[in-house]
XYZ file of C-alpha atoms in Angstrom:
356
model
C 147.686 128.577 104.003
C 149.667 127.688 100.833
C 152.707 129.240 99.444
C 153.695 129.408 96.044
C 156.745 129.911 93.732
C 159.255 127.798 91.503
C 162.281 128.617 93.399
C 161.206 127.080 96.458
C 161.972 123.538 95.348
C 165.542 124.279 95.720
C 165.698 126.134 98.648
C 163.164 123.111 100.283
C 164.218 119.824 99.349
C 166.521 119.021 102.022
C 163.348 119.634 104.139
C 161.370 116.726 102.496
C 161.815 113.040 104.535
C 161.836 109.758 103.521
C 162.800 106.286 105.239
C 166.233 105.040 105.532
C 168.535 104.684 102.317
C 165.723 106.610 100.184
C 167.004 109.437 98.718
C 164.790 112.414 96.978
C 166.143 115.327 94.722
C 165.133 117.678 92.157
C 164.510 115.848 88.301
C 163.429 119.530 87.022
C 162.493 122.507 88.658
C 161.229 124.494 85.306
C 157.690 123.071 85.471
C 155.731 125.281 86.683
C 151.862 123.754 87.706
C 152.888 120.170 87.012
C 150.263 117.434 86.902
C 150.194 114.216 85.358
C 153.513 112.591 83.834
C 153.651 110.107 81.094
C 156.692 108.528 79.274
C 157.559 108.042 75.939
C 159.488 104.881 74.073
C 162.868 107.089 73.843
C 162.956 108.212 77.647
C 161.261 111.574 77.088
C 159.137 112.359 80.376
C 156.054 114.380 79.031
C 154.154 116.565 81.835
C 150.288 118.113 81.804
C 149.265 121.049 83.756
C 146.315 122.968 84.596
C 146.698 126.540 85.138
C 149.459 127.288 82.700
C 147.369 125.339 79.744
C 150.641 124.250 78.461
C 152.441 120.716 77.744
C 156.137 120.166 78.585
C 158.141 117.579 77.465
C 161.796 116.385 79.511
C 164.622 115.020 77.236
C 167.045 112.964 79.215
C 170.470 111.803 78.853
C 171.305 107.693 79.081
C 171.660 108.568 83.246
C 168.425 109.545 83.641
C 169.294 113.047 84.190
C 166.792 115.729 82.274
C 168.634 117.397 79.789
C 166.135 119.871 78.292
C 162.277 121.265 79.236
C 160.138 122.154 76.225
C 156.625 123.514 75.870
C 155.299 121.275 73.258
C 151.708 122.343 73.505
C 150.049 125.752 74.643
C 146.600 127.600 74.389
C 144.638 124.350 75.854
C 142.076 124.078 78.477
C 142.892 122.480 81.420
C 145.449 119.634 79.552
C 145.936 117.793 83.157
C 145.823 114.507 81.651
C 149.193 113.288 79.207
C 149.065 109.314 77.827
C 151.882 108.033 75.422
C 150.785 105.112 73.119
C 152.390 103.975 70.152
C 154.777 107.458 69.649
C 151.752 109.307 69.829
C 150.853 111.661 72.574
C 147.602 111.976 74.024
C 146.005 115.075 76.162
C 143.367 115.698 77.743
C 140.878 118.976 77.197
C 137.680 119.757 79.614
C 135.414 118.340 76.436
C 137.907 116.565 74.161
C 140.599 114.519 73.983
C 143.662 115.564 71.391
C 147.095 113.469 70.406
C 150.381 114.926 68.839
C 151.398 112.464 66.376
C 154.949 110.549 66.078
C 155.819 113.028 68.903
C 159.212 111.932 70.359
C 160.480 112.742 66.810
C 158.938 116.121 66.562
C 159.932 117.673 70.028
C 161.515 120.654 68.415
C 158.819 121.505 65.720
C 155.538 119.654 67.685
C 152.597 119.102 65.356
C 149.197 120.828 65.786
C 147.129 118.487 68.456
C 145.048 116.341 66.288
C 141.234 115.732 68.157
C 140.526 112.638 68.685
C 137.413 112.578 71.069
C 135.014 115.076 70.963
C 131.882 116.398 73.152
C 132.561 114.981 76.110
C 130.357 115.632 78.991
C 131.067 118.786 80.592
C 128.905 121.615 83.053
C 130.819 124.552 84.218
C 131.761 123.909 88.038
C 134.057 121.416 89.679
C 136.143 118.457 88.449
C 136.508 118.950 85.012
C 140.004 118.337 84.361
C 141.103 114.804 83.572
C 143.663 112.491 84.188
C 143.768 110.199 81.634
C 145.448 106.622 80.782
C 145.825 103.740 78.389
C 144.907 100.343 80.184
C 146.258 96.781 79.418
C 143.347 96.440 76.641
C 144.924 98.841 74.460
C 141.778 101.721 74.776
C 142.165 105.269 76.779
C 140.120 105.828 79.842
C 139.043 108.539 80.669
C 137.148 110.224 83.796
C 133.713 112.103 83.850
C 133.913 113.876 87.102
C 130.988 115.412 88.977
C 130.296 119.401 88.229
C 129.724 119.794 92.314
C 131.070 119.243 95.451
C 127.616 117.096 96.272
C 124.490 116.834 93.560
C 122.737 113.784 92.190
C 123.847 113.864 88.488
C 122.687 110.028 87.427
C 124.878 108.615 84.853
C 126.136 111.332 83.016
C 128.939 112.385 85.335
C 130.734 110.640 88.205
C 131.971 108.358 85.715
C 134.768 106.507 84.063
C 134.241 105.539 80.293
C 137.031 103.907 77.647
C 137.598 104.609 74.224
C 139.332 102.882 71.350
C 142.459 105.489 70.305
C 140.555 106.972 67.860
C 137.966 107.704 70.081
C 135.280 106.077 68.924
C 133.465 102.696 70.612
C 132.872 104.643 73.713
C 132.150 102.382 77.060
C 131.288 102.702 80.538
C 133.534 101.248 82.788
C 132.407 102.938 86.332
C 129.866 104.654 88.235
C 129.032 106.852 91.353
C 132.724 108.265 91.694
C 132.675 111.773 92.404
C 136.727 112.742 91.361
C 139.212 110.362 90.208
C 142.481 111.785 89.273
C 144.220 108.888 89.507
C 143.960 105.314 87.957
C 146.181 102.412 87.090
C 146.180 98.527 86.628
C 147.831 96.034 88.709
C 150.421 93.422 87.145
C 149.561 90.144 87.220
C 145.877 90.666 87.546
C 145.720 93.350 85.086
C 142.369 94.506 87.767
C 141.695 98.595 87.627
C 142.219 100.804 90.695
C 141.891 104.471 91.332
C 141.454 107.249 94.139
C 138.578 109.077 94.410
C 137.899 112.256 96.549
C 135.393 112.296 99.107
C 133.087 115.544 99.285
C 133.667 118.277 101.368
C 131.592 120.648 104.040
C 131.484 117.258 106.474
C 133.713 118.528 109.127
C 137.393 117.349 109.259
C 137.599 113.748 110.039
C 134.940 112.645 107.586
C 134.410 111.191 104.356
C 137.660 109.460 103.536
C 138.885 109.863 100.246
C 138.590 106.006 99.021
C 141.081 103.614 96.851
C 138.589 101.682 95.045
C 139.271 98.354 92.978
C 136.729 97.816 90.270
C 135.840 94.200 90.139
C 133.399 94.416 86.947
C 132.350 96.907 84.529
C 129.464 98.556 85.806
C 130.841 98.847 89.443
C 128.860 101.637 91.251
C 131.259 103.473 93.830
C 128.349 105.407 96.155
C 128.479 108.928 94.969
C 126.407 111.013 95.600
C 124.557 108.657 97.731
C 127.357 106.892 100.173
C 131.120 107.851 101.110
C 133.681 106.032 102.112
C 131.806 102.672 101.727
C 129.427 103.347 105.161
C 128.559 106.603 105.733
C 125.053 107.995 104.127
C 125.209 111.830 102.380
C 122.808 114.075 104.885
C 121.372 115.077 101.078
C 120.986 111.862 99.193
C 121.677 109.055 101.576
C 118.435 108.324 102.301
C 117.662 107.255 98.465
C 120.459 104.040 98.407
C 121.524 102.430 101.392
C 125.796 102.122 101.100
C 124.933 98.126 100.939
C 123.806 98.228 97.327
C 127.179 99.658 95.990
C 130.743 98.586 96.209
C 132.745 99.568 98.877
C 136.205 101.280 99.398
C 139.501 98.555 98.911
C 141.153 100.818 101.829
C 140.019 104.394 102.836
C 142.613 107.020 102.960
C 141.800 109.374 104.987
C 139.225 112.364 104.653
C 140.648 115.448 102.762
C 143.602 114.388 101.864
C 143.055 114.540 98.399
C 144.503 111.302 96.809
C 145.551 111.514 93.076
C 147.735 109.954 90.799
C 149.374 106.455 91.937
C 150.684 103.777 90.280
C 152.441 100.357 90.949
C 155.929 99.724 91.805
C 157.452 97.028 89.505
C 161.182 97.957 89.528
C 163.525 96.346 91.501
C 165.985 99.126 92.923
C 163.801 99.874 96.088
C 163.786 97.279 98.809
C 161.595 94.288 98.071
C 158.416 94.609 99.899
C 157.743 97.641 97.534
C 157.580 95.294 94.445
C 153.564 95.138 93.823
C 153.249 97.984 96.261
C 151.094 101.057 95.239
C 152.550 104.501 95.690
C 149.951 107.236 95.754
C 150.552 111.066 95.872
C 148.057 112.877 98.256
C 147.758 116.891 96.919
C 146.907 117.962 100.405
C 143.894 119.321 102.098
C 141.747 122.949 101.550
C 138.940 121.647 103.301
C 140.376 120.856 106.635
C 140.854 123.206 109.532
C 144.302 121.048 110.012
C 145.748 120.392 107.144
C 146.634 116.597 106.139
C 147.701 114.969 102.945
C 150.301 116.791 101.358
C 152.444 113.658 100.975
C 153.276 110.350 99.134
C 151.716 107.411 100.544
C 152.547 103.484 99.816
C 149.764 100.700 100.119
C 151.682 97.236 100.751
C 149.832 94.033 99.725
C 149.431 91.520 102.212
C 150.400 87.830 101.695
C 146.406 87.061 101.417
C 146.768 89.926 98.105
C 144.934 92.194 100.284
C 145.794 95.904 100.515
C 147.195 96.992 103.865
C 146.613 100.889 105.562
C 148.604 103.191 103.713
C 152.339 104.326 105.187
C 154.456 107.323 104.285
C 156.926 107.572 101.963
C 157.824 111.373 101.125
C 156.496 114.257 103.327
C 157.933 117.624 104.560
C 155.796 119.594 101.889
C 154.607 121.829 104.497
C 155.349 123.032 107.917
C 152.322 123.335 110.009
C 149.387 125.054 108.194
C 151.523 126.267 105.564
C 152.474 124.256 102.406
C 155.319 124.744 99.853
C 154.291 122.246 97.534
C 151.870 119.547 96.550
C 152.486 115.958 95.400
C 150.371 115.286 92.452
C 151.036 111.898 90.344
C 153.935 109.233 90.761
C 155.685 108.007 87.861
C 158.015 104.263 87.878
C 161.417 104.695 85.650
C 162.547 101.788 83.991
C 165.854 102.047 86.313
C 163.453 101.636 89.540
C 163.678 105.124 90.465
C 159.855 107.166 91.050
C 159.373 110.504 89.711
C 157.054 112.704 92.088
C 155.448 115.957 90.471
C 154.684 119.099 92.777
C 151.819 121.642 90.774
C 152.401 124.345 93.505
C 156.549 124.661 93.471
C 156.611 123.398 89.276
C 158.842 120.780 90.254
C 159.502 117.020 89.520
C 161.527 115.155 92.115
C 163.008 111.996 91.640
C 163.121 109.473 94.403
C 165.565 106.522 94.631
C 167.213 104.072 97.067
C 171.174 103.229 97.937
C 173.759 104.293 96.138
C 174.860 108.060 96.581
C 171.815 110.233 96.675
């Protein structure tokens, strides 16, 4: 059972726990069915959604402290996804990809969205909506998911592709994921990681949803064929064994619905979070108990590789009812992690020492 409504956030955050000297409050509560976050050059935090249709953007003042919410964008389908690159602001559609141009300068009076991909893949059904992010290289990826819960559907979908920004020189990049909402590069080695979401109608305790590294373009992650790097679909398993595709970097547990996460490269948290990945987990539907409904953090060990996930902000739900539902992580330049919550329409903002 879920709960919903925007004033819960205030009435609930005390309830939310995190370890000693963390502290977690409320950034902005006036975002109702937040998604992804994205920042801009002057400190403006921009914010997709997916049943509202809408795009917000958060001014804030030289503490860090929002200042004003704005709907910068309305009427779209599904604009999850939000990437800033170079003062522009780019959004994700269920078949296209649009930007609002010079935006951080035109918050009051945004321009009309300007389409810059076109025709992407799309069947009505599941996993349309898209997260979306610039990589290291300069081009926006940009994920294909599967129209199903499980069906073969070859290359076309269960996919991540890149694009230059003006959409063109389109690229394959992955294969055989079945729903990534969530992907980001690690510093240093600049390699490409992302949660995917394992199927469902398995029972409770089985497939994991995956963290996957992608070691070359053209990695392969399973779907529909394999989950969670060793188990065979009852359905398609029997046409590729899990051997001839890559396996999970560390499985997360099975319905707990992984999403956005990204790396921790501030320094106002306590030092073994530096190169750590913090991953929001949206929370079971699946599940006849629920699990997820949490952030997670994924430690590197001194050999580089990634350790079993630990907690780092739960309380969203008491028993099998949730009030809200962590869905991407975003670093601040001052260190601190903002945590967006679709079901309450709140952003949270997480820090360490000091006065909370």
């Amino acid at each position: 059972m879920v709960i919903a409504g925007h004033s819960l956030a205030a009435a609930k955050v005390d309830e939310l726990r995190v370890p000693t000297g963390f502290h977690i409050g409320i950034f902005s509560a006036q975002v109702p069915g937040a998604r992804e976050i994205a920042l801009g050059a002057q400190g403006t935090v921009f914010v997709g959604t997916m049943g509202p249709g809408v795009v917000y953007a958060i001014s804030t003042d030289q503490a860090g402290h929002a200042t004003k919410v704005r709907t910068i964008a309305h009427g779209l389908n599904q604009p999850v996804g939000v990437a800033f690159y170079r003062g522009d602001l780019y959004i994700s559609d269920t078949q296209r990809i649009v930007a609002l141009r010079d935006i951080e300068h035109h918050l009051d009076a945004p321009p009309a969205p300007e389409v810059v991909a076109d025709a992407l893949p799309y069947e009505d059904g599941d996993h349309f909506w898209k997260f979306i992010a610039f990589g290291p290289d300069g081009r926006l990826y940009v994920p294909i998911g599967s129209p199903c819960n499980i069906c073969d559907v070859g290359h076309k979908f269960g996919r991540l592709l890149s694009m230059k920004p003006d959409g063109t020189d389109r690229q394959d990049v992955a294969f055989g994921i079945r729903n990534t909402v969530g992907f980001t590069w690690q510093p240093g080695t600049g390699a490409l990681w992302f949660t995917d979401n394992g199927r469902d109608n398995l029972g409770d305790d089985v497939p994991s949803d995956e963290l996957n590294r992608v070691s070359r373009s053209g990695d392969s992650f399973g779907y529909p064929y394999c989950h969670q790097g060793n188990l065979p679909d009852p359905q398609f398993g029997k046409q590729h064994a899990c051997s001839e595709f890559t396996p999970p970097a560390v499985i997360l547990g099975a319905h707990v619905a992984a999403l956005g996460l990204r790396f921790y490269e501030g320094t106002e948290f306590p030092a073994s979070y530096r190169g750590a990945l913090i991953i929001a987990e949206h929370g079971s539907w699946n599940r006849s108990t629920l699990a997820g409904y949490q952030v997670v953090t994924v430690h590197f060990g001194p050999d580089g590789k990634p350790q079993a996930p630990e907690v780092l902000v739960s309380g969203f739900r008491h028993g099998q009812t949730a009030w809200g539902r962590p869905v991407d992580v975003q670093p601040l330049a001052d260190g601190s992690v903002l945590i967006s919550d679709d079901l309450s329409g709140t952003i949270y903002k997480l820090t360490y020492g000091g006065s909370p």
